[in-house]
């Protein structure tokens, strides 16, 4: 049986965790700080739990340079839960802001019992103006747009860009910004910064979405699979969310970084009855950002053990890279270049799936065409050989097949070198 040190796991998530972090977590699971109880047994209402949350928030802010006017929330439900949460919360924000504009135009003071003419104007605005924009560049952004259509109706969802339209019906490119059909005043513009299934990553923040003063746009981004791997312009975003299980920790915690202005009392107290009257669903309270923020992520029972693991990953990253995320970015790019260079050196044996301009540093997706017997047999042989030398988790997503090497932060430079050498040796082997 192989030892942990013998295996390099390139799975897309849950992903590899640093061994020393797991060892620390294992000890904490049995007896945390000499308390005689494991961390998973301590109350989430305890001072101990609060300290873990606050320390992890502080370290995350230090690592990513999160400004003071942003709040960090620890939630549950994963990225898929946030597909719903972002809709519920940002639509409520849009309704509140539109209501305030109508009140000002009509010269009416705000109150719990709004005059009928205000309700009518607000209903008209919802029916005619409410839109949520989605940039569909892969499987996850597609799922997000579909969930929004399920929740509030397809008439309110605008797919501003669909990458399949410029790539023969498949994902693998990002449409030029000049072709995006953005709404005039959307409740939010959503995109997924890195598509794990399709190996597509935005090269940087879209210029067309750059801040234009206090009026927006409200930009929501899913960074589940590339967070902590490169510097990001936090202030350009209204909401950043990500599951922990790729670069931050273990499955069970979802992080939301949100502008505090979106948590204002006026937004939090948008009447549920008003939303219902307008035909807009009220989301579950455990997905309401203002409620989670007010309770410092402890409205319901949070897995403190999973937050602890995330905190240990952050501490290790801060100790490893004095220049914080910039150091990790340099390493991530170096690892990705090694692997892509090996693939590009043998076009007769490999085909990288996405366009070169949008290749993901985190999820390297490719097909193997080395053997004369075809792609299927080539990939079976590639996977069999990789497992024999301890390179595991390389099988592509079930929906697209192929090979996928997930180059997350926990993958060492030595592991990336080992994979690139295997890519080279397989290509040099017999073709039958």
PDB file of N, CA, C and O in Angstrom, residues 91 123 126-127 130 151-153 156 272-282:
ATOM      1  N   UNK A  91     -30.916  40.807  -5.736  1.00  0.00           N
ATOM      2  CA  UNK A  91     -32.219  41.280  -6.194  1.00  0.00           C
ATOM      3  C   UNK A  91     -32.879  42.130  -5.107  1.00  0.00           C
ATOM      4  O   UNK A  91     -33.481  43.175  -5.387  1.00  0.00           O
ATOM      5  N   UNK A 123     -43.564  47.861  -9.040  1.00  0.00           N
ATOM      6  CA  UNK A 123     -43.932  46.656  -9.791  1.00  0.00           C
ATOM      7  C   UNK A 123     -43.593  46.811 -11.269  1.00  0.00           C
ATOM      8  O   UNK A 123     -43.093  45.884 -11.913  1.00  0.00           O
ATOM      9  N   UNK A 126     -39.873  46.379 -11.680  1.00  0.00           N
ATOM     10  CA  UNK A 126     -39.494  44.965 -11.602  1.00  0.00           C
ATOM     11  C   UNK A 126     -39.843  44.251 -12.898  1.00  0.00           C
ATOM     12  O   UNK A 126     -39.027  43.510 -13.466  1.00  0.00           O
ATOM     13  N   UNK A 127     -41.037  44.470 -13.390  1.00  0.00           N
ATOM     14  CA  UNK A 127     -41.489  43.780 -14.595  1.00  0.00           C
ATOM     15  C   UNK A 127     -40.679  44.166 -15.823  1.00  0.00           C
ATOM     16  O   UNK A 127     -40.380  43.319 -16.675  1.00  0.00           O
ATOM     17  N   UNK A 130     -35.906  44.741 -14.169  1.00  0.00           N
ATOM     18  CA  UNK A 130     -35.082  43.842 -13.368  1.00  0.00           C
ATOM     19  C   UNK A 130     -34.395  42.783 -14.223  1.00  0.00           C
ATOM     20  O   UNK A 130     -35.053  41.951 -14.857  1.00  0.00           O
ATOM     21  N   UNK A 151     -35.185  30.456 -10.170  1.00  0.00           N
ATOM     22  CA  UNK A 151     -35.645  31.175  -8.980  1.00  0.00           C
ATOM     23  C   UNK A 151     -36.542  32.360  -9.304  1.00  0.00           C
ATOM     24  O   UNK A 151     -37.564  32.573  -8.647  1.00  0.00           O
ATOM     25  N   UNK A 152     -36.151  33.170 -10.278  1.00  0.00           N
ATOM     26  CA  UNK A 152     -36.902  34.414 -10.534  1.00  0.00           C
ATOM     27  C   UNK A 152     -37.495  34.480 -11.935  1.00  0.00           C
ATOM     28  O   UNK A 152     -38.109  35.487 -12.292  1.00  0.00           O
ATOM     29  N   UNK A 153     -37.321  33.429 -12.713  1.00  0.00           N
ATOM     30  CA  UNK A 153     -37.906  33.397 -14.055  1.00  0.00           C
ATOM     31  C   UNK A 153     -36.910  33.788 -15.128  1.00  0.00           C
ATOM     32  O   UNK A 153     -36.122  34.720 -14.941  1.00  0.00           O
ATOM     33  N   UNK A 156     -36.063  37.460 -16.364  1.00  0.00           N
ATOM     34  CA  UNK A 156     -35.215  38.382 -15.607  1.00  0.00           C
ATOM     35  C   UNK A 156     -33.726  38.039 -15.729  1.00  0.00           C
ATOM     36  O   UNK A 156     -32.884  38.707 -15.118  1.00  0.00           O
ATOM     37  N   UNK A 272     -40.152  41.463   3.605  1.00  0.00           N
ATOM     38  CA  UNK A 272     -40.479  40.223   2.897  1.00  0.00           C
ATOM     39  C   UNK A 272     -41.846  40.302   2.216  1.00  0.00           C
ATOM     40  O   UNK A 272     -42.031  39.775   1.125  1.00  0.00           O
ATOM     41  N   UNK A 273     -42.778  40.991   2.872  1.00  0.00           N
ATOM     42  CA  UNK A 273     -44.120  41.118   2.290  1.00  0.00           C
ATOM     43  C   UNK A 273     -44.077  41.903   0.985  1.00  0.00           C
ATOM     44  O   UNK A 273     -44.817  41.593   0.034  1.00  0.00           O
ATOM     45  N   UNK A 274     -43.212  42.907   0.929  1.00  0.00           N
ATOM     46  CA  UNK A 274     -43.085  43.708  -0.281  1.00  0.00           C
ATOM     47  C   UNK A 274     -42.530  42.863  -1.423  1.00  0.00           C
ATOM     48  O   UNK A 274     -43.035  42.906  -2.545  1.00  0.00           O
ATOM     49  N   UNK A 275     -41.508  42.089  -1.130  1.00  0.00           N
ATOM     50  CA  UNK A 275     -40.936  41.229  -2.166  1.00  0.00           C
ATOM     51  C   UNK A 275     -41.968  40.229  -2.676  1.00  0.00           C
ATOM     52  O   UNK A 275     -42.066  39.975  -3.879  1.00  0.00           O
ATOM     53  N   UNK A 276     -42.730  39.660  -1.759  1.00  0.00           N
ATOM     54  CA  UNK A 276     -43.770  38.717  -2.172  1.00  0.00           C
ATOM     55  C   UNK A 276     -44.807  39.400  -3.057  1.00  0.00           C
ATOM     56  O   UNK A 276     -45.269  38.838  -4.052  1.00  0.00           O
ATOM     57  N   UNK A 277     -45.175  40.615  -2.680  1.00  0.00           N
ATOM     58  CA  UNK A 277     -46.174  41.359  -3.449  1.00  0.00           C
ATOM     59  C   UNK A 277     -45.666  41.641  -4.861  1.00  0.00           C
ATOM     60  O   UNK A 277     -46.452  41.671  -5.818  1.00  0.00           O
ATOM     61  N   UNK A 278     -44.348  41.798  -4.982  1.00  0.00           N
ATOM     62  CA  UNK A 278     -43.750  42.082  -6.289  1.00  0.00           C
ATOM     63  C   UNK A 278     -43.462  40.805  -7.083  1.00  0.00           C
ATOM     64  O   UNK A 278     -42.920  40.866  -8.186  1.00  0.00           O
ATOM     65  N   UNK A 279     -43.784  39.662  -6.488  1.00  0.00           N
ATOM     66  CA  UNK A 279     -43.550  38.398  -7.171  1.00  0.00           C
ATOM     67  C   UNK A 279     -42.122  37.909  -7.090  1.00  0.00           C
ATOM     68  O   UNK A 279     -41.694  37.075  -7.896  1.00  0.00           O
ATOM     69  N   UNK A 280     -41.382  38.397  -6.100  1.00  0.00           N
ATOM     70  CA  UNK A 280     -39.978  38.023  -5.922  1.00  0.00           C
ATOM     71  C   UNK A 280     -39.855  37.122  -4.697  1.00  0.00           C
ATOM     72  O   UNK A 280     -40.320  37.484  -3.613  1.00  0.00           O
ATOM     73  N   UNK A 281     -39.233  35.962  -4.827  1.00  0.00           N
ATOM     74  CA  UNK A 281     -39.138  35.045  -3.688  1.00  0.00           C
ATOM     75  C   UNK A 281     -38.177  35.556  -2.620  1.00  0.00           C
ATOM     76  O   UNK A 281     -37.169  36.187  -2.921  1.00  0.00           O
ATOM     77  N   UNK A 282     -38.514  35.285  -1.367  1.00  0.00           N
ATOM     78  CA  UNK A 282     -37.606  35.537  -0.255  1.00  0.00           C
ATOM     79  C   UNK A 282     -36.745  34.291  -0.062  1.00  0.00           C
ATOM     80  O   UNK A 282     -37.257  33.183   0.043  1.00  0.00           O
TER      81      UNK A 282
END
